Amino acid sequence: MPQEGVLEGVELDQPSTKPSFVLTDTSGQSFDFRSATEGRLTFLYFGYTFCPDICPVHLAQLAEVFERLPEVRRNSTVVFVTVDPERDSPAVIRSFLDAFSSEFVGLTGSPMELQLAQEAAGVPPAVKEGAGDDYTMAHAGQVLVYAPDGRGYSVYPFGTRQSEWMHDLPILLGRVEQ
Amino acid sequence: MKRLLVAVVLIAGCSSGTLHLQDPVVAAPAGDVAAVYLTVENRSDQPVALVGVRTDRGRAEIHESFVEDDLMRMRRIASVVIEAGETVVLEPGGLHIMLFEVAGLVPGDGVNLILEFNDGSDIAVSAPVRPITEVIP
C-alpha cells in the first residue's frame, strides 16, 4: 500500500486531527465518532436527504469506488451526519443511505449536538434557509477524510471525481500510526 | 387525451425550430427528491427564458445550487434566461430541475416533462432515470 504520493484532493496546510463527538446512529445507539472509527479510513460528511443535487453524489461515488477497491472498503467507515434533524429521522436517514450502502453510518442528534459536531470537525455549521416545507439547508459541501492514523490530510469538495478517489484512497489507507 | 396533448405540444415545440433540448437525464433519487439535468440551446436571435416545468412524476421547480460563504446552498429561481444563440447547461452543482415526491424512481424509469418558455412554447421531453455515478462519473 503506498504511503506517499501527491493527493488529488484539496491538501491541508497542516494535517487535522479527527474530531471527537458523540451522536446517535440510525438504530438509536450512541456513536462515539473518534473511538468507533479508530484505525479506520474514515469519511465524514455533513448533509441532508432533501438535497438532490449535491449530497447523493459523494455517497454514490464512494459506494462505487468501494466496489472497485475492496481492501479500502473493508477498512473504511463512511459517516453521514444529517444537518436537518427536522426532516431526517433515523428511518429516513437509513433509507437514504441504503440506496448507496447498508454499511454507511448515519448520525443525528439535537440541533446543538449537531452544531458542536460541525464545529469540532472545523466546518461552518449548516444554516436553515427559507420557510415552509421546502426549506433548504446551506451546508458544507466537502467530504472530510481521516487516514487510519487519525489525521486528515485532504478534503474532497463537490465535483470530486471517482478517478480522484481511486487515486487517493489507497495512499491514505497506507497512512497508519507509526 | 393527455397523451394526445403532449404529442401536439411536442410538435409545436419542435416546429418553432429555435429551441433545442438535449441529453435530459434524471439522477436516480436516494430519497424523495431528484434532480433533472439537460442542455437548452437557443438558436433564435432573441433571448428566451425557461419559466416553468410540468412533470408526470411528483412536481418540479427550477433550482440552482451555489456556494456562498463556504456553504453549499440551493435556491428556487423563477426563470433561466438563454441568450440569443447561446446554450445553457443544467448540470450537477448548478442549475437543475428539482423533482419532489419522487421516491421509488429507479434507473430504467423515465420522467415526462414539459418545459415552459416565455415565448409561449412548451417543449415536451422524456428524461431517463440513470444512476448518479453515470451522471457524474
PDB file of C-alpha atoms in Angstrom:
ATOM      1  CA  MET A   1       0.000   0.000   0.000  1.00  0.00           C
ATOM      2  CA  PRO A   2       1.646   3.314  -0.989  1.00  0.00           C
ATOM      3  CA  GLN A   3       2.008   5.827   1.809  1.00  0.00           C
ATOM      4  CA  GLU A   4       3.331   8.695  -0.182  1.00  0.00           C
ATOM      5  CA  GLY A   5       2.255  10.485  -3.275  1.00  0.00           C
ATOM      6  CA  VAL A   6       0.638  13.743  -4.145  1.00  0.00           C
ATOM      7  CA  LEU A   7      -3.033  13.676  -3.250  1.00  0.00           C
ATOM      8  CA  GLU A   8      -5.627  14.815  -5.734  1.00  0.00           C
ATOM      9  CA  GLY A   9      -7.953  16.079  -3.004  1.00  0.00           C
ATOM     10  CA  VAL A  10      -7.501  19.550  -1.554  1.00  0.00           C
ATOM     11  CA  GLU A  11      -4.454  19.060   0.680  1.00  0.00           C
ATOM     12  CA  LEU A  12      -4.483  20.804   4.046  1.00  0.00           C
ATOM     13  CA  ASP A  13      -1.571  23.042   5.028  1.00  0.00           C
ATOM     14  CA  GLN A  14      -1.416  21.262   8.359  1.00  0.00           C
ATOM     15  CA  PRO A  15      -2.931  17.825   8.936  1.00  0.00           C
ATOM     16  CA  SER A  16      -6.082  17.996  11.026  1.00  0.00           C
ATOM     17  CA  THR A  17      -6.974  15.759  13.930  1.00  0.00           C
ATOM     18  CA  LYS A  18     -10.006  13.531  13.845  1.00  0.00           C
ATOM     19  CA  PRO A  19     -12.721  15.328  15.810  1.00  0.00           C
ATOM     20  CA  SER A  20     -14.410  13.955  18.855  1.00  0.00           C
ATOM     21  CA  PHE A  21     -18.182  13.973  19.201  1.00  0.00           C
ATOM     22  CA  VAL A  22     -20.962  11.622  20.211  1.00  0.00           C
ATOM     23  CA  LEU A  23     -24.197  11.395  18.241  1.00  0.00           C
ATOM     24  CA  THR A  24     -26.941   8.820  17.711  1.00  0.00           C
ATOM     25  CA  ASP A  25     -26.902   6.292  14.887  1.00  0.00           C
ATOM     26  CA  THR A  26     -29.874   5.073  12.849  1.00  0.00           C
ATOM     27  CA  SER A  27     -30.537   2.188  15.217  1.00  0.00           C
ATOM     28  CA  GLY A  28     -30.760   4.580  18.154  1.00  0.00           C
ATOM     29  CA  GLN A  29     -27.375   3.659  19.588  1.00  0.00           C
ATOM     30  CA  SER A  30     -24.833   6.158  20.810  1.00  0.00           C
ATOM     31  CA  PHE A  31     -21.944   6.594  18.335  1.00  0.00           C
ATOM     32  CA  ASP A  32     -18.642   7.977  19.578  1.00  0.00           C
ATOM     33  CA  PHE A  33     -17.112   9.147  16.316  1.00  0.00           C
ATOM     34  CA  ARG A  34     -13.472   9.071  17.273  1.00  0.00           C
ATOM     35  CA  SER A  35     -13.386   5.776  19.130  1.00  0.00           C
ATOM     36  CA  ALA A  36     -15.795   3.971  16.788  1.00  0.00           C
ATOM     37  CA  THR A  37     -13.631   4.799  13.780  1.00  0.00           C
ATOM     38  CA  GLU A  38     -10.212   4.351  15.371  1.00  0.00           C
ATOM     39  CA  GLY A  39      -7.683   2.865  12.971  1.00  0.00           C
ATOM     40  CA  ARG A  40     -10.107   3.087  10.057  1.00  0.00           C
ATOM     41  CA  LEU A  41     -10.012   5.171   6.915  1.00  0.00           C
ATOM     42  CA  THR A  42     -12.876   7.473   7.868  1.00  0.00           C
ATOM     43  CA  PHE A  43     -15.153   9.634   5.769  1.00  0.00           C
ATOM     44  CA  LEU A  44     -17.211  12.363   7.412  1.00  0.00           C
ATOM     45  CA  TYR A  45     -19.904  14.223   5.552  1.00  0.00           C
ATOM     46  CA  PHE A  46     -22.494  16.663   6.825  1.00  0.00           C
ATOM     47  CA  GLY A  47     -25.552  16.759   4.581  1.00  0.00           C
ATOM     48  CA  TYR A  48     -29.278  16.145   4.382  1.00  0.00           C
ATOM     49  CA  THR A  49     -31.573  13.870   2.464  1.00  0.00           C
ATOM     50  CA  PHE A  50     -33.754  16.621   0.914  1.00  0.00           C
ATOM     51  CA  CYS A  51     -30.827  17.528  -1.291  1.00  0.00           C
ATOM     52  CA  PRO A  52     -30.983  16.125  -4.816  1.00  0.00           C
ATOM     53  CA  ASP A  53     -28.010  17.765  -6.423  1.00  0.00           C
ATOM     54  CA  ILE A  54     -25.036  17.577  -4.075  1.00  0.00           C
ATOM     55  CA  CYS A  55     -25.360  15.184  -1.173  1.00  0.00           C
ATOM     56  CA  PRO A  56     -26.119  11.942  -3.026  1.00  0.00           C
ATOM     57  CA  VAL A  57     -23.195  12.418  -5.372  1.00  0.00           C
ATOM     58  CA  HIS A  58     -20.403  11.961  -2.847  1.00  0.00           C
ATOM     59  CA  LEU A  59     -22.099   8.930  -1.322  1.00  0.00           C
ATOM     60  CA  ALA A  60     -22.828   7.306  -4.668  1.00  0.00           C
ATOM     61  CA  GLN A  61     -19.251   7.839  -5.780  1.00  0.00           C
ATOM     62  CA  LEU A  62     -17.801   6.369  -2.602  1.00  0.00           C
ATOM     63  CA  ALA A  63     -20.056   3.332  -2.861  1.00  0.00           C
ATOM     64  CA  GLU A  64     -18.919   2.723  -6.410  1.00  0.00           C
ATOM     65  CA  VAL A  65     -15.233   3.276  -5.631  1.00  0.00           C
ATOM     66  CA  PHE A  66     -15.526   0.782  -2.763  1.00  0.00           C
ATOM     67  CA  GLU A  67     -16.853  -1.815  -5.212  1.00  0.00           C
ATOM     68  CA  ARG A  68     -13.619  -1.451  -7.127  1.00  0.00           C
ATOM     69  CA  LEU A  69     -11.308  -1.219  -4.089  1.00  0.00           C
ATOM     70  CA  PRO A  70     -12.447  -3.986  -1.720  1.00  0.00           C
ATOM     71  CA  GLU A  71      -9.463  -3.558   0.604  1.00  0.00           C
ATOM     72  CA  VAL A  72     -10.336   0.109   1.009  1.00  0.00           C
ATOM     73  CA  ARG A  73     -13.969  -0.773   1.657  1.00  0.00           C
ATOM     74  CA  ARG A  74     -13.079  -3.354   4.329  1.00  0.00           C
ATOM     75  CA  ASN A  75     -11.007  -0.807   6.204  1.00  0.00           C
ATOM     76  CA  SER A  76     -13.259   2.215   5.800  1.00  0.00           C
ATOM     77  CA  THR A  77     -16.150   3.755   7.671  1.00  0.00           C
ATOM     78  CA  VAL A  78     -18.393   6.293   5.969  1.00  0.00           C
ATOM     79  CA  VAL A  79     -20.268   8.547   8.367  1.00  0.00           C
ATOM     80  CA  PHE A  80     -23.109  10.753   7.150  1.00  0.00           C
ATOM     81  CA  VAL A  81     -24.288  13.291   9.695  1.00  0.00           C
ATOM     82  CA  THR A  82     -27.587  14.995   8.982  1.00  0.00           C
ATOM     83  CA  VAL A  83     -27.756  18.762   9.338  1.00  0.00           C
ATOM     84  CA  ASP A  84     -31.543  18.585   9.033  1.00  0.00           C
ATOM     85  CA  PRO A  85     -32.803  16.600  12.026  1.00  0.00           C
ATOM     86  CA  GLU A  86     -36.277  18.043  11.497  1.00  0.00           C
ATOM     87  CA  ARG A  87     -36.776  16.069   8.276  1.00  0.00           C
ATOM     88  CA  ASP A  88     -34.169  13.380   8.682  1.00  0.00           C
ATOM     89  CA  SER A  89     -35.462  10.898  11.206  1.00  0.00           C
ATOM     90  CA  PRO A  90     -33.236   7.863  11.788  1.00  0.00           C
ATOM     91  CA  ALA A  91     -35.523   5.850   9.472  1.00  0.00           C
ATOM     92  CA  VAL A  92     -35.303   8.464   6.708  1.00  0.00           C
ATOM     93  CA  ILE A  93     -31.509   8.576   7.000  1.00  0.00           C
ATOM     94  CA  ARG A  94     -31.272   4.768   6.941  1.00  0.00           C
ATOM     95  CA  SER A  95     -33.413   4.511   3.836  1.00  0.00           C
ATOM     96  CA  PHE A  96     -31.380   7.232   2.115  1.00  0.00           C
ATOM     97  CA  LEU A  97     -28.042   5.608   2.949  1.00  0.00           C
ATOM     98  CA  ASP A  98     -29.230   2.135   1.999  1.00  0.00           C
ATOM     99  CA  ALA A  99     -29.596   3.428  -1.555  1.00  0.00           C
ATOM    100  CA  PHE A 100     -25.787   3.544  -1.531  1.00  0.00           C
ATOM    101  CA  SER A 101     -24.604   1.063   1.091  1.00  0.00           C
ATOM    102  CA  SER A 102     -26.106  -0.585   4.127  1.00  0.00           C
ATOM    103  CA  GLU A 103     -22.636  -0.224   5.712  1.00  0.00           C
ATOM    104  CA  PHE A 104     -22.709   3.572   5.702  1.00  0.00           C
ATOM    105  CA  VAL A 105     -23.298   5.011   9.165  1.00  0.00           C
ATOM    106  CA  GLY A 106     -25.966   7.689   9.608  1.00  0.00           C
ATOM    107  CA  LEU A 107     -25.978  10.002  12.600  1.00  0.00           C
ATOM    108  CA  THR A 108     -28.329  12.541  14.064  1.00  0.00           C
ATOM    109  CA  GLY A 109     -28.694  14.477  17.287  1.00  0.00           C
ATOM    110  CA  SER A 110     -30.178  17.602  18.769  1.00  0.00           C
ATOM    111  CA  PRO A 111     -29.575  20.847  16.864  1.00  0.00           C
ATOM    112  CA  MET A 112     -27.000  21.837  19.456  1.00  0.00           C
ATOM    113  CA  GLU A 113     -25.198  18.484  19.290  1.00  0.00           C
ATOM    114  CA  LEU A 114     -25.092  18.682  15.526  1.00  0.00           C
ATOM    115  CA  GLN A 115     -23.738  22.207  15.605  1.00  0.00           C
ATOM    116  CA  LEU A 116     -21.000  21.194  18.041  1.00  0.00           C
ATOM    117  CA  ALA A 117     -20.078  18.233  15.843  1.00  0.00           C
ATOM    118  CA  GLN A 118     -19.677  20.510  12.833  1.00  0.00           C
ATOM    119  CA  GLU A 119     -17.578  22.942  14.839  1.00  0.00           C
ATOM    120  CA  ALA A 120     -15.423  20.086  16.129  1.00  0.00           C
ATOM    121  CA  ALA A 121     -14.852  19.000  12.533  1.00  0.00           C
ATOM    122  CA  GLY A 122     -13.897  22.537  11.558  1.00  0.00           C
ATOM    123  CA  VAL A 123     -16.681  23.156   9.056  1.00  0.00           C
ATOM    124  CA  PRO A 124     -19.037  26.130   9.178  1.00  0.00           C
ATOM    125  CA  PRO A 125     -22.292  24.948  10.777  1.00  0.00           C
ATOM    126  CA  ALA A 126     -25.240  24.495   8.441  1.00  0.00           C
ATOM    127  CA  VAL A 127     -27.892  27.194   8.244  1.00  0.00           C
ATOM    128  CA  LYS A 128     -31.576  26.760   7.523  1.00  0.00           C
ATOM    129  CA  GLU A 129     -32.818  28.859   4.623  1.00  0.00           C
ATOM    130  CA  GLY A 130     -36.371  29.555   3.547  1.00  0.00           C
ATOM    131  CA  ALA A 131     -39.589  28.615   5.259  1.00  0.00           C
ATOM    132  CA  GLY A 132     -42.400  26.132   4.866  1.00  0.00           C
ATOM    133  CA  ASP A 133     -41.988  22.524   3.782  1.00  0.00           C
ATOM    134  CA  ASP A 134     -39.431  23.272   1.101  1.00  0.00           C
ATOM    135  CA  TYR A 135     -36.787  24.956   3.262  1.00  0.00           C
ATOM    136  CA  THR A 136     -33.206  24.103   2.405  1.00  0.00           C
ATOM    137  CA  MET A 137     -30.029  23.769   4.418  1.00  0.00           C
ATOM    138  CA  ALA A 138     -26.887  25.648   3.479  1.00  0.00           C
ATOM    139  CA  HIS A 139     -24.156  23.231   4.455  1.00  0.00           C
ATOM    140  CA  ALA A 140     -20.501  22.326   3.989  1.00  0.00           C
ATOM    141  CA  GLY A 141     -20.163  20.523   0.681  1.00  0.00           C
ATOM    142  CA  GLN A 142     -16.861  18.739   1.229  1.00  0.00           C
ATOM    143  CA  VAL A 143     -16.140  15.247   2.472  1.00  0.00           C
ATOM    144  CA  LEU A 144     -13.602  15.180   5.310  1.00  0.00           C
ATOM    145  CA  VAL A 145     -11.329  12.145   5.235  1.00  0.00           C
ATOM    146  CA  TYR A 146      -9.166  10.853   8.073  1.00  0.00           C
ATOM    147  CA  ALA A 147      -6.408   8.318   7.479  1.00  0.00           C
ATOM    148  CA  PRO A 148      -6.070   5.313   9.816  1.00  0.00           C
ATOM    149  CA  ASP A 149      -3.531   7.364  11.813  1.00  0.00           C
ATOM    150  CA  GLY A 150      -6.382   9.664  12.818  1.00  0.00           C
ATOM    151  CA  ARG A 151      -5.217  12.605  10.764  1.00  0.00           C
ATOM    152  CA  GLY A 152      -6.913  14.477   7.969  1.00  0.00           C
ATOM    153  CA  TYR A 153      -4.600  15.308   5.092  1.00  0.00           C
ATOM    154  CA  SER A 154      -7.059  16.428   2.460  1.00  0.00           C
ATOM    155  CA  VAL A 155     -10.699  17.246   1.881  1.00  0.00           C
ATOM    156  CA  TYR A 156     -12.886  16.476  -1.105  1.00  0.00           C
ATOM    157  CA  PRO A 157     -15.177  19.213  -2.368  1.00  0.00           C
ATOM    158  CA  PHE A 158     -18.222  18.783  -4.530  1.00  0.00           C
ATOM    159  CA  GLY A 159     -17.027  17.981  -8.029  1.00  0.00           C
ATOM    160  CA  THR A 160     -14.522  15.335  -6.920  1.00  0.00           C
ATOM    161  CA  ARG A 161     -14.421  12.530  -9.462  1.00  0.00           C
ATOM    162  CA  GLN A 162     -14.218   8.825  -8.868  1.00  0.00           C
ATOM    163  CA  SER A 163     -10.794   8.783 -10.514  1.00  0.00           C
ATOM    164  CA  GLU A 164      -9.546  11.146  -7.802  1.00  0.00           C
ATOM    165  CA  TRP A 165     -10.958   8.960  -5.038  1.00  0.00           C
ATOM    166  CA  MET A 166      -9.428   5.913  -6.711  1.00  0.00           C
ATOM    167  CA  HIS A 167      -6.053   7.621  -6.710  1.00  0.00           C
ATOM    168  CA  ASP A 168      -6.077   8.962  -3.162  1.00  0.00           C
ATOM    169  CA  LEU A 169      -7.729   6.297  -1.059  1.00  0.00           C
ATOM    170  CA  PRO A 170      -5.007   3.633  -1.293  1.00  0.00           C
ATOM    171  CA  ILE A 171      -2.451   6.316  -0.350  1.00  0.00           C
ATOM    172  CA  LEU A 172      -4.486   7.462   2.642  1.00  0.00           C
ATOM    173  CA  LEU A 173      -5.178   3.900   3.751  1.00  0.00           C
ATOM    174  CA  GLY A 174      -1.422   3.389   3.974  1.00  0.00           C
ATOM    175  CA  ARG A 175      -1.005   6.225   6.442  1.00  0.00           C
ATOM    176  CA  VAL A 176      -1.131   4.293   9.673  1.00  0.00           C
ATOM    177  CA  GLU A 177       0.142   5.143  13.143  1.00  0.00           C
ATOM    178  CA  GLN A 178       3.900   4.653  13.167  1.00  0.00           C
TER     179      GLN A 178
ATOM    180  CA  MET B   1     -56.311  12.530 -24.263  1.00  0.00           C
ATOM    181  CA  LYS B   2     -53.356  13.551 -22.140  1.00  0.00           C
ATOM    182  CA  ARG B   3     -51.032  11.646 -24.430  1.00  0.00           C
ATOM    183  CA  LEU B   4     -52.505  13.393 -27.453  1.00  0.00           C
ATOM    184  CA  LEU B   5     -51.989  16.802 -25.880  1.00  0.00           C
ATOM    185  CA  VAL B   6     -48.364  16.043 -25.135  1.00  0.00           C
ATOM    186  CA  ALA B   7     -47.857  14.917 -28.719  1.00  0.00           C
ATOM    187  CA  VAL B   8     -49.363  18.129 -30.077  1.00  0.00           C
ATOM    188  CA  VAL B   9     -47.219  20.230 -27.767  1.00  0.00           C
ATOM    189  CA  LEU B  10     -44.145  18.301 -28.786  1.00  0.00           C
ATOM    190  CA  ILE B  11     -44.788  19.019 -32.433  1.00  0.00           C
ATOM    191  CA  ALA B  12     -45.438  22.680 -31.655  1.00  0.00           C
ATOM    192  CA  GLY B  13     -42.177  22.858 -29.709  1.00  0.00           C
ATOM    193  CA  CYS B  14     -40.155  21.318 -32.461  1.00  0.00           C
ATOM    194  CA  SER B  15     -41.802  23.280 -35.208  1.00  0.00           C
ATOM    195  CA  SER B  16     -40.532  26.553 -33.738  1.00  0.00           C
ATOM    196  CA  GLY B  17     -37.137  25.297 -34.735  1.00  0.00           C
ATOM    197  CA  THR B  18     -35.278  27.601 -32.392  1.00  0.00           C
ATOM    198  CA  LEU B  19     -35.140  25.859 -29.010  1.00  0.00           C
ATOM    199  CA  HIS B  20     -33.384  22.549 -28.736  1.00  0.00           C
ATOM    200  CA  LEU B  21     -33.257  20.352 -25.663  1.00  0.00           C
ATOM    201  CA  GLN B  22     -30.544  17.748 -25.398  1.00  0.00           C
ATOM    202  CA  ASP B  23     -29.376  14.997 -23.078  1.00  0.00           C
ATOM    203  CA  PRO B  24     -32.134  15.118 -20.468  1.00  0.00           C
ATOM    204  CA  VAL B  25     -31.405  12.834 -17.530  1.00  0.00           C
ATOM    205  CA  VAL B  26     -32.742  12.272 -14.025  1.00  0.00           C
ATOM    206  CA  ALA B  27     -30.194  11.287 -11.382  1.00  0.00           C
ATOM    207  CA  ALA B  28     -31.769   8.369  -9.529  1.00  0.00           C
ATOM    208  CA  PRO B  29     -33.007   9.593  -6.155  1.00  0.00           C
ATOM    209  CA  ALA B  30     -31.977   8.135  -2.818  1.00  0.00           C
ATOM    210  CA  GLY B  31     -34.795   9.945  -1.021  1.00  0.00           C
ATOM    211  CA  ASP B  32     -37.900  11.879  -2.016  1.00  0.00           C
ATOM    212  CA  VAL B  33     -36.191  14.372  -4.318  1.00  0.00           C
ATOM    213  CA  ALA B  34     -34.249  14.133  -7.555  1.00  0.00           C
ATOM    214  CA  ALA B  35     -32.501  16.443  -9.996  1.00  0.00           C
ATOM    215  CA  VAL B  36     -33.025  16.680 -13.744  1.00  0.00           C
ATOM    216  CA  TYR B  37     -30.206  17.885 -15.958  1.00  0.00           C
ATOM    217  CA  LEU B  38     -30.272  18.850 -19.617  1.00  0.00           C
ATOM    218  CA  THR B  39     -28.943  21.272 -22.187  1.00  0.00           C
ATOM    219  CA  VAL B  40     -31.064  24.051 -23.706  1.00  0.00           C
ATOM    220  CA  GLU B  41     -29.884  25.651 -26.919  1.00  0.00           C
ATOM    221  CA  ASN B  42     -31.482  28.847 -28.207  1.00  0.00           C
ATOM    222  CA  ARG B  43     -30.882  29.099 -31.943  1.00  0.00           C
ATOM    223  CA  SER B  44     -33.057  32.188 -32.351  1.00  0.00           C
ATOM    224  CA  ASP B  45     -31.947  35.817 -32.438  1.00  0.00           C
ATOM    225  CA  GLN B  46     -33.962  36.664 -29.327  1.00  0.00           C
ATOM    226  CA  PRO B  47     -33.349  35.778 -25.698  1.00  0.00           C
ATOM    227  CA  VAL B  48     -35.804  33.290 -24.274  1.00  0.00           C
ATOM    228  CA  ALA B  49     -36.424  32.183 -20.708  1.00  0.00           C
ATOM    229  CA  LEU B  50     -37.344  28.864 -19.183  1.00  0.00           C
ATOM    230  CA  VAL B  51     -40.108  29.865 -16.787  1.00  0.00           C
ATOM    231  CA  GLY B  52     -41.702  26.640 -15.624  1.00  0.00           C
ATOM    232  CA  VAL B  53     -41.693  22.866 -15.717  1.00  0.00           C
ATOM    233  CA  ARG B  54     -44.560  20.413 -15.566  1.00  0.00           C
ATOM    234  CA  THR B  55     -43.957  16.764 -14.809  1.00  0.00           C
ATOM    235  CA  ASP B  56     -45.889  13.499 -14.765  1.00  0.00           C
ATOM    236  CA  ARG B  57     -43.997  12.404 -11.619  1.00  0.00           C
ATOM    237  CA  GLY B  58     -44.269  14.484  -8.452  1.00  0.00           C
ATOM    238  CA  ARG B  59     -43.794  18.197  -9.009  1.00  0.00           C
ATOM    239  CA  ALA B  60     -40.992  20.261 -10.463  1.00  0.00           C
ATOM    240  CA  GLU B  61     -39.248  23.564  -9.777  1.00  0.00           C
ATOM    241  CA  ILE B  62     -36.229  25.290 -11.267  1.00  0.00           C
ATOM    242  CA  HIS B  63     -33.385  25.379  -8.754  1.00  0.00           C
ATOM    243  CA  GLU B  64     -29.821  26.478  -8.507  1.00  0.00           C
ATOM    244  CA  SER B  65     -27.031  25.177  -6.306  1.00  0.00           C
ATOM    245  CA  PHE B  66     -24.244  27.587  -5.493  1.00  0.00           C
ATOM    246  CA  VAL B  67     -21.503  28.224  -2.958  1.00  0.00           C
ATOM    247  CA  GLU B  68     -21.533  31.263  -0.703  1.00  0.00           C
ATOM    248  CA  ASP B  69     -19.535  31.797   2.482  1.00  0.00           C
ATOM    249  CA  ASP B  70     -18.087  28.285   2.212  1.00  0.00           C
ATOM    250  CA  LEU B  71     -21.521  26.679   2.295  1.00  0.00           C
ATOM    251  CA  MET B  72     -23.343  24.820  -0.455  1.00  0.00           C
ATOM    252  CA  ARG B  73     -26.712  26.410  -0.940  1.00  0.00           C
ATOM    253  CA  MET B  74     -29.757  25.776  -3.064  1.00  0.00           C
ATOM    254  CA  ARG B  75     -32.486  28.184  -4.037  1.00  0.00           C
ATOM    255  CA  ARG B  76     -35.551  28.185  -6.217  1.00  0.00           C
ATOM    256  CA  ILE B  77     -35.319  30.529  -9.172  1.00  0.00           C
ATOM    257  CA  ALA B  78     -38.140  31.909 -11.287  1.00  0.00           C
ATOM    258  CA  SER B  79     -36.506  31.591 -14.679  1.00  0.00           C
ATOM    259  CA  VAL B  80     -33.392  30.757 -16.624  1.00  0.00           C
ATOM    260  CA  VAL B  81     -32.572  33.131 -19.485  1.00  0.00           C
ATOM    261  CA  ILE B  82     -30.961  31.658 -22.567  1.00  0.00           C
ATOM    262  CA  GLU B  83     -29.489  34.488 -24.626  1.00  0.00           C
ATOM    263  CA  ALA B  84     -29.822  34.535 -28.398  1.00  0.00           C
ATOM    264  CA  GLY B  85     -27.562  31.935 -29.935  1.00  0.00           C
ATOM    265  CA  GLU B  86     -26.455  30.670 -26.540  1.00  0.00           C
ATOM    266  CA  THR B  87     -26.635  27.314 -24.787  1.00  0.00           C
ATOM    267  CA  VAL B  88     -27.358  26.837 -21.097  1.00  0.00           C
ATOM    268  CA  VAL B  89     -26.374  23.620 -19.389  1.00  0.00           C
ATOM    269  CA  LEU B  90     -28.310  22.408 -16.370  1.00  0.00           C
ATOM    270  CA  GLU B  91     -25.695  20.315 -14.576  1.00  0.00           C
ATOM    271  CA  PRO B  92     -24.742  18.969 -11.156  1.00  0.00           C
ATOM    272  CA  GLY B  93     -23.725  21.684  -8.725  1.00  0.00           C
ATOM    273  CA  GLY B  94     -25.512  24.405 -10.671  1.00  0.00           C
ATOM    274  CA  LEU B  95     -28.843  24.834 -12.383  1.00  0.00           C
ATOM    275  CA  HIS B  96     -31.207  21.887 -12.224  1.00  0.00           C
ATOM    276  CA  ILE B  97     -34.855  20.993 -12.258  1.00  0.00           C
ATOM    277  CA  MET B  98     -35.726  19.684  -8.837  1.00  0.00           C
ATOM    278  CA  LEU B  99     -38.337  16.965  -8.655  1.00  0.00           C
ATOM    279  CA  PHE B 100     -40.240  16.499  -5.417  1.00  0.00           C
ATOM    280  CA  GLU B 101     -42.140  13.424  -4.209  1.00  0.00           C
ATOM    281  CA  VAL B 102     -40.371  11.002  -6.497  1.00  0.00           C
ATOM    282  CA  ALA B 103     -39.247   8.326  -4.041  1.00  0.00           C
ATOM    283  CA  GLY B 104     -39.057   4.988  -5.804  1.00  0.00           C
ATOM    284  CA  LEU B 105     -37.812   6.221  -9.173  1.00  0.00           C
ATOM    285  CA  VAL B 106     -35.112   3.794 -10.293  1.00  0.00           C
ATOM    286  CA  PRO B 107     -32.748   3.562 -13.247  1.00  0.00           C
ATOM    287  CA  GLY B 108     -34.709   2.426 -16.250  1.00  0.00           C
ATOM    288  CA  ASP B 109     -37.716   4.570 -15.378  1.00  0.00           C
ATOM    289  CA  GLY B 110     -38.468   7.739 -17.278  1.00  0.00           C
ATOM    290  CA  VAL B 111     -39.992  11.082 -16.365  1.00  0.00           C
ATOM    291  CA  ASN B 112     -42.029  13.085 -18.850  1.00  0.00           C
ATOM    292  CA  LEU B 113     -41.512  16.813 -18.552  1.00  0.00           C
ATOM    293  CA  ILE B 114     -42.928  19.837 -20.300  1.00  0.00           C
ATOM    294  CA  LEU B 115     -40.653  22.851 -20.241  1.00  0.00           C
ATOM    295  CA  GLU B 116     -42.447  26.178 -20.460  1.00  0.00           C
ATOM    296  CA  PHE B 117     -40.723  29.117 -22.108  1.00  0.00           C
ATOM    297  CA  ASN B 118     -41.669  32.790 -22.047  1.00  0.00           C
ATOM    298  CA  ASP B 119     -42.102  32.904 -25.816  1.00  0.00           C
ATOM    299  CA  GLY B 120     -45.125  30.680 -25.355  1.00  0.00           C
ATOM    300  CA  SER B 121     -43.518  27.457 -26.462  1.00  0.00           C
ATOM    301  CA  ASP B 122     -43.943  24.320 -24.410  1.00  0.00           C
ATOM    302  CA  ILE B 123     -41.478  21.585 -25.172  1.00  0.00           C
ATOM    303  CA  ALA B 124     -42.032  18.016 -24.055  1.00  0.00           C
ATOM    304  CA  VAL B 125     -39.077  15.855 -23.202  1.00  0.00           C
ATOM    305  CA  SER B 126     -38.688  12.407 -21.715  1.00  0.00           C
ATOM    306  CA  ALA B 127     -35.796  12.109 -19.265  1.00  0.00           C
ATOM    307  CA  PRO B 128     -34.442   8.640 -18.476  1.00  0.00           C
ATOM    308  CA  VAL B 129     -33.501   7.867 -14.884  1.00  0.00           C
ATOM    309  CA  ARG B 130     -29.856   6.879 -14.576  1.00  0.00           C
ATOM    310  CA  PRO B 131     -27.559   6.045 -11.644  1.00  0.00           C
ATOM    311  CA  ILE B 132     -25.935   9.135 -10.176  1.00  0.00           C
ATOM    312  CA  THR B 133     -22.493   7.741 -10.874  1.00  0.00           C
ATOM    313  CA  GLU B 134     -23.301   7.609 -14.571  1.00  0.00           C
ATOM    314  CA  VAL B 135     -24.445  11.227 -14.497  1.00  0.00           C
ATOM    315  CA  ILE B 136     -21.317  12.288 -12.585  1.00  0.00           C
ATOM    316  CA  PRO B 137     -18.536   9.747 -13.126  1.00  0.00           C
TER     317      PRO B 137
END
